[in-house]
Short mmCIF file of C-alpha atoms and ligand atoms in Angstrom, two decimals:
data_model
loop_
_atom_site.label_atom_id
_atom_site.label_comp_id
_atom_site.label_asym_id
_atom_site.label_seq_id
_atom_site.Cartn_x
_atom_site.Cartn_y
_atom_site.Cartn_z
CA UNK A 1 2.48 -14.19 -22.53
CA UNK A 2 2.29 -11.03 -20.80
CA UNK A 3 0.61 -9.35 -23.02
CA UNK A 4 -2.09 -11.83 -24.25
CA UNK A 5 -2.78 -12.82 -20.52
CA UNK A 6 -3.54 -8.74 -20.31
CA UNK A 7 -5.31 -8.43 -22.74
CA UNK A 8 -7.77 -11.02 -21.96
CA UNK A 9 -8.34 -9.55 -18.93
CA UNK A 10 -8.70 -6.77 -20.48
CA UNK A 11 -11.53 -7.76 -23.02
CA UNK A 12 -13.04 -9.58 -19.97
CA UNK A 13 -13.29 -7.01 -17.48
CA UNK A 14 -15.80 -4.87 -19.83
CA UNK A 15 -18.84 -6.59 -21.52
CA UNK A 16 -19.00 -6.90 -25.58
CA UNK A 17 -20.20 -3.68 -26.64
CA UNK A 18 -18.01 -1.94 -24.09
CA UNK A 19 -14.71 -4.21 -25.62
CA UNK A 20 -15.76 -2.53 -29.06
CA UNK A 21 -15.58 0.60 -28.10
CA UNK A 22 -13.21 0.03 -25.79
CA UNK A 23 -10.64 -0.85 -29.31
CA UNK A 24 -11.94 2.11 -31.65
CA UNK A 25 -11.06 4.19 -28.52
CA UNK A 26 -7.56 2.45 -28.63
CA UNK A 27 -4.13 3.93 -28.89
CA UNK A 28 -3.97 4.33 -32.33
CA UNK A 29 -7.49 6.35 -32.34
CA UNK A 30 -6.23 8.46 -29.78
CA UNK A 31 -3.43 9.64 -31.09
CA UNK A 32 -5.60 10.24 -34.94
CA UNK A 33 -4.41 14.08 -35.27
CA UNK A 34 -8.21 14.75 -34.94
CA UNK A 35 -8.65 13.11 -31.94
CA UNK A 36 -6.03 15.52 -30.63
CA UNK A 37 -7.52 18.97 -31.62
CA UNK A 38 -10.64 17.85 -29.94
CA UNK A 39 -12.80 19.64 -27.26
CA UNK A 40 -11.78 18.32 -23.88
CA UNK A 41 -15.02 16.03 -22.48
CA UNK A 42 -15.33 18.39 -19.50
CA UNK A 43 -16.40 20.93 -22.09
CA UNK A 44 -18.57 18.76 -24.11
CA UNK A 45 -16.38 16.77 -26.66
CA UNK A 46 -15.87 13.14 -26.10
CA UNK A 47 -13.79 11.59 -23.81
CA UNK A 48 -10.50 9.89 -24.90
CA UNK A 49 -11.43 7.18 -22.83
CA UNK A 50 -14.90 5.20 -22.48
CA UNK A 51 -14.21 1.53 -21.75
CA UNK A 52 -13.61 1.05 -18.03
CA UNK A 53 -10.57 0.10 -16.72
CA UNK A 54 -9.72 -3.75 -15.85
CA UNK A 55 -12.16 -4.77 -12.60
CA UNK A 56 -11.33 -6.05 -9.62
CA UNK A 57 -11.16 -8.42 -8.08
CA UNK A 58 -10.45 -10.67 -10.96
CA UNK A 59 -11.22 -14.19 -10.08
CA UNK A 60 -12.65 -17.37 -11.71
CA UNK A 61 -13.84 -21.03 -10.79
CA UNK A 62 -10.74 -21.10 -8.87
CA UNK A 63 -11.97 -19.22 -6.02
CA UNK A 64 -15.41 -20.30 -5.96
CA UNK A 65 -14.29 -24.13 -5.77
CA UNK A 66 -11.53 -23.26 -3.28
CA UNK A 67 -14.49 -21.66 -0.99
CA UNK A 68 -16.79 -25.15 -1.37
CA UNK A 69 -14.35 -26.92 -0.55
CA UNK A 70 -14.03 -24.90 2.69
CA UNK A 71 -17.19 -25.32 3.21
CA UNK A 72 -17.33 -29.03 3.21
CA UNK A 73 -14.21 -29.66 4.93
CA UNK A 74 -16.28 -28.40 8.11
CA UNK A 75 -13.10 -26.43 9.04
CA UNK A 76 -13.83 -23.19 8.99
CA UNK A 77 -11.51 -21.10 11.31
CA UNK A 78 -7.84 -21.17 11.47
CA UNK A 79 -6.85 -24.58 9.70
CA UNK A 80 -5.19 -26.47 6.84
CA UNK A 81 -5.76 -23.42 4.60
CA UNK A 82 -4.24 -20.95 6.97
CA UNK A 83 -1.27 -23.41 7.37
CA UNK A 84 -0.93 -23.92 3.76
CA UNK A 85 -1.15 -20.21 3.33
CA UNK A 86 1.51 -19.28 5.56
CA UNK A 87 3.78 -21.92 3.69
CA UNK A 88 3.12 -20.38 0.75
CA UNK A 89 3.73 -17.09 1.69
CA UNK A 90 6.82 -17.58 2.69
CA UNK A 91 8.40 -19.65 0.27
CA UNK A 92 6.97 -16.44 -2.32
CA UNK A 93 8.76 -13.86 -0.50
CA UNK A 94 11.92 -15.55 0.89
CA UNK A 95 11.21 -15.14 4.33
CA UNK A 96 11.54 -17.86 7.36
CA UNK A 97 8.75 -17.32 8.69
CA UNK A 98 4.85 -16.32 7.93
CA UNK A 99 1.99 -15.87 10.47
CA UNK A 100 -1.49 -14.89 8.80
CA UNK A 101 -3.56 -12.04 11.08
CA UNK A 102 -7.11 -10.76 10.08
CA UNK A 103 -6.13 -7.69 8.48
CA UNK A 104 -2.97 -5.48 8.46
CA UNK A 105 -3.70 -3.41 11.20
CA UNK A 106 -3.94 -6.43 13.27
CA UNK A 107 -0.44 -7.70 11.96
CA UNK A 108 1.18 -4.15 12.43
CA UNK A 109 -0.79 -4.53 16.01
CA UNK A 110 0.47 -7.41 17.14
CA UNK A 111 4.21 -7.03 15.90
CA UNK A 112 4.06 -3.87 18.03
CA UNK A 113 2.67 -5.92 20.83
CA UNK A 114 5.73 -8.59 20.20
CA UNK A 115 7.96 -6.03 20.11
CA UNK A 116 6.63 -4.85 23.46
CA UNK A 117 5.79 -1.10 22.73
CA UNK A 118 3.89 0.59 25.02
CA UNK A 119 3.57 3.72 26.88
CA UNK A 120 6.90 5.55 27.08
CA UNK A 121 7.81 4.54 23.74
CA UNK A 122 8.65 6.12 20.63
CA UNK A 123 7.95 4.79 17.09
CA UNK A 124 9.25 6.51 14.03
CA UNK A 125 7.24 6.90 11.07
CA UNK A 126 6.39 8.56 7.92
CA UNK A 127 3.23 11.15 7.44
CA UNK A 128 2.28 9.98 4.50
CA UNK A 129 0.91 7.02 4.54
CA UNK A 130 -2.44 5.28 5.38
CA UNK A 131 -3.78 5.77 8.71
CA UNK A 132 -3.70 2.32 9.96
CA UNK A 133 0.11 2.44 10.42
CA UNK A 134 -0.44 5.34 12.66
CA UNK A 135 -3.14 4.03 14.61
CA UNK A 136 -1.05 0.52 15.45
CA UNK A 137 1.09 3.29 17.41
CA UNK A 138 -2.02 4.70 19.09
CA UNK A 139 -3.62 1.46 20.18
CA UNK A 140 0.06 0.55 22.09
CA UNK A 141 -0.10 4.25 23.66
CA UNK A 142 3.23 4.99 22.27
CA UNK A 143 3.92 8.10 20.43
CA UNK A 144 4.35 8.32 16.95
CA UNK A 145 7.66 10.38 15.83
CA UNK A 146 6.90 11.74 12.12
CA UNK A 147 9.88 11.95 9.91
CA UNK A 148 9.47 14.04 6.57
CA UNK A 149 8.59 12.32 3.25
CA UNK A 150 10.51 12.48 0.40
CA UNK A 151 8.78 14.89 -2.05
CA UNK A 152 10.71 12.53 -5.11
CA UNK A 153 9.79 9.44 -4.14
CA UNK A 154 6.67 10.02 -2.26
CA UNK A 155 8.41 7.77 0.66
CA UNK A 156 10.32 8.02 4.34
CA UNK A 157 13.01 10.84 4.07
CA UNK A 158 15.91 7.97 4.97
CA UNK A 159 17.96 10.53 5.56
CA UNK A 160 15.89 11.99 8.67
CA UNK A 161 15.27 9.15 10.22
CA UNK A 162 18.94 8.78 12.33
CA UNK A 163 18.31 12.45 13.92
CA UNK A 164 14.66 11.37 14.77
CA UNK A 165 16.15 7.98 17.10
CA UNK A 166 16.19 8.68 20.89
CA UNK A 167 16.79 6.55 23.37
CA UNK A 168 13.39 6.08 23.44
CA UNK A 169 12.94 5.29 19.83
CA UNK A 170 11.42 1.40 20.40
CA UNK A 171 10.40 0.56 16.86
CA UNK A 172 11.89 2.33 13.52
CA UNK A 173 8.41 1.76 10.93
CA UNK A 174 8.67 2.85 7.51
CA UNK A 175 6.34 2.25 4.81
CA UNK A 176 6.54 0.89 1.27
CA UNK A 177 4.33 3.48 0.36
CA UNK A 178 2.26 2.84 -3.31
CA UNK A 179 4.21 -0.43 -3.93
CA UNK A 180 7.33 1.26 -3.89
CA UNK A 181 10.41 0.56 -1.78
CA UNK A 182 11.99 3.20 0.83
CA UNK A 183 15.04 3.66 1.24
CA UNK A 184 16.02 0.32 3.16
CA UNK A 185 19.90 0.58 3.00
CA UNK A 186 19.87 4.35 4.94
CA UNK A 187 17.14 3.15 7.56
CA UNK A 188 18.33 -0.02 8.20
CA UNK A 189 21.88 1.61 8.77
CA UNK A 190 20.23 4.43 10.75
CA UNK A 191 18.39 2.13 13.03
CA UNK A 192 21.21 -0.41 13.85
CA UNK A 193 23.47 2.20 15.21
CA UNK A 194 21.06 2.58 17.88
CA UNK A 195 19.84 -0.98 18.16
CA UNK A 196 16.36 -0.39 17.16
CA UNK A 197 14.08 -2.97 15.28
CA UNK A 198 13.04 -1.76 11.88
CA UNK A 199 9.06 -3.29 10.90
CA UNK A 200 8.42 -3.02 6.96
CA UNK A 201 4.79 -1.69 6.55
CA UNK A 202 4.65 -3.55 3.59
CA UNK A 203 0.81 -3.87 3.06
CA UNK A 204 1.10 -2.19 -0.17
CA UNK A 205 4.16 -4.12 -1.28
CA UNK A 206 3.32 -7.45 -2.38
CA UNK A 207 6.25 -8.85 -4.15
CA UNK A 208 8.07 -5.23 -4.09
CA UNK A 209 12.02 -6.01 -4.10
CA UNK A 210 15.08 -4.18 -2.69
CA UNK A 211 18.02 -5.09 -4.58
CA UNK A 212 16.60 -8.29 -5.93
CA UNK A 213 14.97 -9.68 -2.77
CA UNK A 214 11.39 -9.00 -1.94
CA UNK A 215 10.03 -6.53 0.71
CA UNK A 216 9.02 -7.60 4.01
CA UNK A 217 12.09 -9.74 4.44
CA UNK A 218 14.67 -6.79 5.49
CA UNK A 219 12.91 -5.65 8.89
CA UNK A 220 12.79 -8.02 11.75
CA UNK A 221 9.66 -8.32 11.08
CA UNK A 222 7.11 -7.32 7.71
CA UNK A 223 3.58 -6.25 7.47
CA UNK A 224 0.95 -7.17 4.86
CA UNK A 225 -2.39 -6.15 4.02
CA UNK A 226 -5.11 -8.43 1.96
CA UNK A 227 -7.84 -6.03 2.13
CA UNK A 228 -10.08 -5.56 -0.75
CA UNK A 229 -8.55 -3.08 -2.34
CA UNK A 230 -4.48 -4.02 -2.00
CA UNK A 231 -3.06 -6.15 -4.51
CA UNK A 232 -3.42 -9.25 -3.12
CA UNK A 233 -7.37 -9.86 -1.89
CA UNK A 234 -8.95 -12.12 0.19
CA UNK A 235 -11.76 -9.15 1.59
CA UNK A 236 -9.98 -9.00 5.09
CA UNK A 237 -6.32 -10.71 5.88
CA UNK A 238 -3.19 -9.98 7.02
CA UNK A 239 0.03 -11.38 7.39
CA UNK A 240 3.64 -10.86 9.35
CA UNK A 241 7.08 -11.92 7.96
CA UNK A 242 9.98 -12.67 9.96
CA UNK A 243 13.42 -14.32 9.67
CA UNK A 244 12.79 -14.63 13.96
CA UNK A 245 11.83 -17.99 15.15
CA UNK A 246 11.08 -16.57 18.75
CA UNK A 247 8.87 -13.69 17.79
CA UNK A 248 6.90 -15.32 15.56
CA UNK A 249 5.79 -17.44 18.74
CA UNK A 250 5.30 -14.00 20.44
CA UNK A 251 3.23 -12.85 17.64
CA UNK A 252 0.93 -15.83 17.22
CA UNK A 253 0.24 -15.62 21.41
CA UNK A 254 -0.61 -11.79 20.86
CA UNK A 255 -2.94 -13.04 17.48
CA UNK A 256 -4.29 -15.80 19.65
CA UNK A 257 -5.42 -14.05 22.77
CA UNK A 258 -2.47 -15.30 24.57
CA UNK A 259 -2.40 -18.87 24.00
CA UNK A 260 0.11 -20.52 22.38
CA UNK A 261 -0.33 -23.16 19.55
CA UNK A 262 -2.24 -26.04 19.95
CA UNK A 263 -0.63 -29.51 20.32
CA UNK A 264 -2.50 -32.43 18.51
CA UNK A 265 -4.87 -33.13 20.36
CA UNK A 266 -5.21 -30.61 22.79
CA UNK A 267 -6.03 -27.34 23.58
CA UNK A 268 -3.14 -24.80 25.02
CA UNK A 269 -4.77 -22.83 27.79
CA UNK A 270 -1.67 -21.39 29.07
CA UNK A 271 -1.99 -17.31 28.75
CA UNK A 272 1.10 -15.06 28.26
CA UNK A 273 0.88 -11.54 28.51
CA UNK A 274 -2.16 -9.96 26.51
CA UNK A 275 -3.55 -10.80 23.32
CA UNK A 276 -6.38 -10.42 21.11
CA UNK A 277 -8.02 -12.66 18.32
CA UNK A 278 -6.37 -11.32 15.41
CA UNK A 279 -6.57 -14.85 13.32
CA UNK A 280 -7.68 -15.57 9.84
CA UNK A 281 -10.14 -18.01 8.20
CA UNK A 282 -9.43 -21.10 6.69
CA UNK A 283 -12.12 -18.96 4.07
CA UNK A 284 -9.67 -16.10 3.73
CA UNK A 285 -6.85 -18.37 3.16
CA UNK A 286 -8.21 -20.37 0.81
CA UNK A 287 -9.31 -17.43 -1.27
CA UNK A 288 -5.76 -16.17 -0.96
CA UNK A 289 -3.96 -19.29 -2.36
CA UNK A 290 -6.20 -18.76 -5.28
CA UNK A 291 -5.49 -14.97 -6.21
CA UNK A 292 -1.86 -15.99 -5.63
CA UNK A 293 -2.25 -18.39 -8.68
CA UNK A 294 -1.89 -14.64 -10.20
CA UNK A 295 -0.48 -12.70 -8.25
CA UNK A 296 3.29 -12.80 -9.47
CA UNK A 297 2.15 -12.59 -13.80
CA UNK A 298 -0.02 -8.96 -12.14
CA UNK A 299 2.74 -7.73 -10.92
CA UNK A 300 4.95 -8.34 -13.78
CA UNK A 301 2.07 -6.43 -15.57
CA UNK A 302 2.02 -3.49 -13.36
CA UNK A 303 5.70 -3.42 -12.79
CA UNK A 304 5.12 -3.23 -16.75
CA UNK A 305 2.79 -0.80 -17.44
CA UNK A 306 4.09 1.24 -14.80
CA UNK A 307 7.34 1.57 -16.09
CA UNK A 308 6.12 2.76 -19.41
CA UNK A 309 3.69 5.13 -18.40
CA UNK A 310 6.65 7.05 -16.16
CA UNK A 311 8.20 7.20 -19.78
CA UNK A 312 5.07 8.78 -21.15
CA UNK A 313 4.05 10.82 -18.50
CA UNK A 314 8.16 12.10 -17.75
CA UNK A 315 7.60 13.93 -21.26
CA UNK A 316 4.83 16.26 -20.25
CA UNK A 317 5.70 19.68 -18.96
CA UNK A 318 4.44 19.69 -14.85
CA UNK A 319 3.91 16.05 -14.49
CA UNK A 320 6.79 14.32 -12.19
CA UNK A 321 6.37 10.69 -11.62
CA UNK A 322 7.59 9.54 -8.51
CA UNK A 323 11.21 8.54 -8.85
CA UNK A 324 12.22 4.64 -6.98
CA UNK A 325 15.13 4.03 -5.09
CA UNK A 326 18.36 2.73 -7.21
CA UNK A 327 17.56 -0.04 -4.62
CA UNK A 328 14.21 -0.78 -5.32
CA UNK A 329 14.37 -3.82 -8.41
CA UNK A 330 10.74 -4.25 -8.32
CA UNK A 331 7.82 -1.91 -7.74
CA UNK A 332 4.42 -3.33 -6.80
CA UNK A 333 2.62 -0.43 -8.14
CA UNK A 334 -0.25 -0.44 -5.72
CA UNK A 335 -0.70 2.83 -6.28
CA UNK A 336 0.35 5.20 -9.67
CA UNK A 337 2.13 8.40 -8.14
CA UNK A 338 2.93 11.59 -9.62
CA UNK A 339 3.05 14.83 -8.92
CA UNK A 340 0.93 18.06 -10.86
CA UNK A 341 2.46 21.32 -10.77
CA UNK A 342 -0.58 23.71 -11.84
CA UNK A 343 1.59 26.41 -13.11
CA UNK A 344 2.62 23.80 -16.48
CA UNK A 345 -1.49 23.83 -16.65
CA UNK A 346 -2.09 27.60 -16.70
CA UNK A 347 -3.38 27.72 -13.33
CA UNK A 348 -5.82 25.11 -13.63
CA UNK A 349 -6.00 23.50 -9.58
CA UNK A 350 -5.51 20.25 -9.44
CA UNK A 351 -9.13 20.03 -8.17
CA UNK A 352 -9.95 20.99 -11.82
CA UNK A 353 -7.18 18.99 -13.05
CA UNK A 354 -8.88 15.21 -11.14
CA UNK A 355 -11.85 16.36 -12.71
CA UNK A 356 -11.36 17.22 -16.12
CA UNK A 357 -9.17 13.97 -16.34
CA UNK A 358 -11.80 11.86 -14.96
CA UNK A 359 -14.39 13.38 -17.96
CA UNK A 360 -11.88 11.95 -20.42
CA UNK A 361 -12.47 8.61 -18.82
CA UNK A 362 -9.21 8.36 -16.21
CA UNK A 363 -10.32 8.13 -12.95
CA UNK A 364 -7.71 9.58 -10.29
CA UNK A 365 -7.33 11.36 -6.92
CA UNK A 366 -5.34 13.42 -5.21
CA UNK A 367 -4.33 10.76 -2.49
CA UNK A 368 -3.62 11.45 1.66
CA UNK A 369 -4.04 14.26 3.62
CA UNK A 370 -1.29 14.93 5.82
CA UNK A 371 -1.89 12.86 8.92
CA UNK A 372 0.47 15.49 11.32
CA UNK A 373 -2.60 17.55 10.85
CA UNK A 374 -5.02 14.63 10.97
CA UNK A 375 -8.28 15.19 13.56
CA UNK A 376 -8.24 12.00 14.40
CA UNK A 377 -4.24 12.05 15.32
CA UNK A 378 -4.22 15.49 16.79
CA UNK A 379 -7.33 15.02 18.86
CA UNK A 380 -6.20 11.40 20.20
CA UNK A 381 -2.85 12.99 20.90
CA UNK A 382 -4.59 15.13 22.79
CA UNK A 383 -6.88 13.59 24.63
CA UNK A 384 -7.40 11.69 28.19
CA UNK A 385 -5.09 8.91 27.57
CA UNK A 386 -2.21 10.38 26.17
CA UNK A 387 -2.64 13.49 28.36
CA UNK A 388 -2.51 10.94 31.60
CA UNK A 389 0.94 9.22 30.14
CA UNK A 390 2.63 11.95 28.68
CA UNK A 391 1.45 15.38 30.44
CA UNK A 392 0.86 18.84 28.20
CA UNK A 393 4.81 19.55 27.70
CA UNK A 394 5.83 16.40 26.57
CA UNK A 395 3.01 16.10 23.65
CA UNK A 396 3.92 20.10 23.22
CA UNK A 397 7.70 19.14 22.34
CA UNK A 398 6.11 16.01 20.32
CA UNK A 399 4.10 18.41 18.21
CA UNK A 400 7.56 20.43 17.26
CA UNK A 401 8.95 17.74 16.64
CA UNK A 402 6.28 16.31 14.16
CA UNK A 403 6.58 19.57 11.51
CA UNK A 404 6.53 17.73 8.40
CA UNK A 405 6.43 21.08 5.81
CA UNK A 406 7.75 18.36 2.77
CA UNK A 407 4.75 15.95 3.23
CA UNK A 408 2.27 19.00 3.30
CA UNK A 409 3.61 19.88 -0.03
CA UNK A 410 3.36 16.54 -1.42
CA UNK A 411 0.12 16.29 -0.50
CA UNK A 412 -1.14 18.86 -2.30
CA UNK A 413 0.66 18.26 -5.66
CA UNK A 414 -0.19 14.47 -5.64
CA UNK A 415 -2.07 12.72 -7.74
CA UNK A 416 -2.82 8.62 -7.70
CA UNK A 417 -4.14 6.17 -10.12
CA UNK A 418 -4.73 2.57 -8.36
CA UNK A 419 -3.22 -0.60 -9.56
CA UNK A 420 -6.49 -1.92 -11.14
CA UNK A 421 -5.37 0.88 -13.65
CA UNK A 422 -2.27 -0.88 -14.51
CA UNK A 423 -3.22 -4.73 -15.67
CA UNK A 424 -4.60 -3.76 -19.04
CA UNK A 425 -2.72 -3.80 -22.22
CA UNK A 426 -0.45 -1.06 -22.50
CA UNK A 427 -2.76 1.36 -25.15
CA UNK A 428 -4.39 1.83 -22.14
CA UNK A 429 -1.13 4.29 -20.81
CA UNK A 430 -0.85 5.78 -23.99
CA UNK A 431 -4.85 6.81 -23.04
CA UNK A 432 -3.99 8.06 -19.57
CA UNK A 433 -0.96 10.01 -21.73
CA UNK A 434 -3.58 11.68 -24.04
CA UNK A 435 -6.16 12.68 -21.66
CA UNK A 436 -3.36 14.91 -19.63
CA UNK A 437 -1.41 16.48 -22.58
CA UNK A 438 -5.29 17.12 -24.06
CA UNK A 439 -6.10 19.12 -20.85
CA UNK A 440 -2.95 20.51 -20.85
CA UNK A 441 -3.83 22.04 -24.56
CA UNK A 442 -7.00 23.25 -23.71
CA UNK A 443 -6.05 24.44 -19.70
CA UNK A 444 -7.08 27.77 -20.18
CA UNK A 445 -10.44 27.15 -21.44
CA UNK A 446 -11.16 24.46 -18.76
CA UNK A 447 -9.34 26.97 -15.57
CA UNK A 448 -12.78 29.16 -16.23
CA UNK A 449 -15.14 26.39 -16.41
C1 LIG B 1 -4.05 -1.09 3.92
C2 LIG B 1 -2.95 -0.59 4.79
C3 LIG B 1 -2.87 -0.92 6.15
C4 LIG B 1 -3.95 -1.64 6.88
O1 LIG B 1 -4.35 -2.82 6.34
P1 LIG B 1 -5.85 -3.37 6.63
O2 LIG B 1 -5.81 -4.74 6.06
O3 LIG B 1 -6.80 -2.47 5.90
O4 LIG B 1 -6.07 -3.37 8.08
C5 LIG B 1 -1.76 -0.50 6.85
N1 LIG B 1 -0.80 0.24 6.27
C6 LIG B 1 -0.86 0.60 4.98
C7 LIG B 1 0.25 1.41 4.40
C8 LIG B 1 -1.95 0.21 4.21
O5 LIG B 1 -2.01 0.61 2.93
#
């Protein structure tokens, strides 16, 4: 089922004459002995690969009905949908509790707001990572304590993250960074010694499990992201987990500008502390309850694909896929990670690697820049704000503090394919195989292009 299901997707993403060369470009024509001795397509022989990947978003008359009937329910903002959403959610991931936001900054926002962080505080996190989990920090004034990544997995260093808790440590955030899990069991150990809440940044980490139970569920509370690009799309959406009956309350006030929910009938105009408008559409909603019609049989096919392309990949000399967690049971695969040692390629930079690869039809990136080092960080760090709360020798000591040598590493021997990459049949990994050990063959020639 799996694989048919795939495959049509497959065929469908690319238009007929694409599909057939899309099949004499399969995995059995790439690995013809031919095929193999050819010139790499940076230097004018054909690429191994000239079908596009699988598009996205996929979608069908699913979604469009599920918007007209939006439409012509009159209820536009936060309604049935939203409601049904949240149920839905929920009962997918295990947890007690779901409250839909507009995006994932805006659930990471107001679980900080919940939580009550503020100026003063300290909230541990990992460098690498997209900047929205930093900036969450930044828009509550507290200061963001950088723990090292794990060069292996490409997540939290677990094992850093007890030294890093003061007694000012308010929130412990890691991040399930590319779909993958951190290391829960150390950070959840790490933080209850001292008391402090742990928030999943889940919002790559849609149906990602630790030990058999999905992501999201372990923190006191768990962030998502439905943005565009993350594996689970409605354009713009968000949404928090939590097993806590009271915060949930606390996070819907912060969502809802203050105000608490809405008894039939009548409006709740009774303000606590401060909030924003952080709420979804019934729109969004109802677009998500669609692409969830798919979402678990795309990540089987990820989880997959994944899988077999780290058994590919493991075989070729200066390629290290990123290793998982013994506790991670399920990895969403938003992102493909690995890292390229140049010296397996003769010297050929990893600039020169991206390209090359993406000539023989594999489009791929060398992911984050390390966000200690960030502009935007440094110079908000730095500026009026944080200057007036902390003073010069308390964001001097924060700046030791946030070394992270590990992550600066990482993030120049990374290298990323996206998820999109991963729901086509599996020939397509044996592709994404071919085009590296072909550059690999012919690095010299390409290092002096
Ligand atoms: C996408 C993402 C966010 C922010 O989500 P938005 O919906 O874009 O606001 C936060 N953290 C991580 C790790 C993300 O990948």
């Amino acid at each position: 089922m799996a694989q048919s299901l795939s495959r049509r997707r497959f065929l469908g993403a690319v238009t007929g004459g694409a599909a057939i060369t899309a099949v004499s470009h399969g995995g059995v024509g790439a690995r013809r002995p031919g095929n193999s001795g050819a010139q790499p397509a940076a230097l004018g022989g054909s690429p191994v690969r000239t079908a596009p990947f699988p598009s996205w978003p996929v979608r069908d008359a699913t979604e469009e009905q599920a918007l007209t009937d939006v439409v012509r329910s009159g209820r536009w903002n936060r309604g049935p949908q939203v409601e049904r959403f949240e149920a839905e959610y929920a009962r997918l991931t295990g947890a007690a509790h779901c409250l839909a936001t507009a995006n994932g900054t805006s659930a990471l926002l107001a679980t900080l707001g919940a939580l009550d962080v503020g100026p003063g505080d300290e909230v541990i996190v990992p460098p690498y990572t997209f900047v929205a989990t930093i900036n969450a920090v930044l828009l509550r004034h507290a200061l963001p304590v950088f723990v090292d990544t794990d060069v292996e997995t490409f997540q939290i260093d677990a094992r850093k993250v007890g030294a890093a808790i003061t007694e000012r440590t308010k929130v412990v955030m890691p991040v399930h960074l590319g779909g993958a899990v951190a290391d829960l069991d150390t950070i959840l150990a790490a933080a209850a010694v001292r008391r402090v809440p742990v928030v999943e940044d889940a919002c790559q980490a849609h149906l990602a499990e630790w030990k058999g139970r999905k992501v999201g569920t372990y923190g006191r509370a768990g962030c998502f992201s439905f943005q565009a690009s993350k594996n689970l799309n409605c354009a713009e959406g968000g949404a928090i987990l939590t097993n806590d009956a009271e915060l949930l309350e606390t996070c819907y006030r912060f969502h809802n500008n203050s105000r608490g929910r809405a008894t039939t009938g009548s409006s709740d105009f009774s303000y606590r502390g401060v909030g924003a408008n952080l709420r979804l559409t019934d729109f969004q909603a109802a677009m998500l309850l669609a692409q969830m019609t798919r979402l678990e049989q795309q990540t089987r096919t990820r989880d997959a694909n994944g899988a077999y392309l780290t058994s590919l990949l493991s075989e070729i000399g200066g390629i290290t896929p990123a290793r998982t967690y013994a506790g991670c049971t399920r990895n969403a695969y938003h992102l493909y990670m690995c890292r390229y040692d140049s010296a397996a390629f003769g010297g050929l930079t990893r600039a020169q690697f991206l390209e090359a690869l993406r000539a023989e039809g594999v489009p791929a990136s060398g992911g984050y820049s390390p966000l200690t080092k960030e502009p935007s960080v440094v110079e908000t760090l730095a500026g009026r704000g944080y200057q007036r709360i902390y003073g010069k020798p308390e964001l001097g000591r924060l700046a030791e503090r946030n070394q992270c040598p590990e992550n600066e590493r990482l993030c120049s021997e990374a290298v990323w394919l996206t998820q999109t990459m991963l729901l086509g049949p599996r020939t397509d990994m044996d592709q994404i195989a071919e085009a590296i050990r072909k550059i690999q063959r012919h690095a010299a020639a390409l290092r002096s292009l």
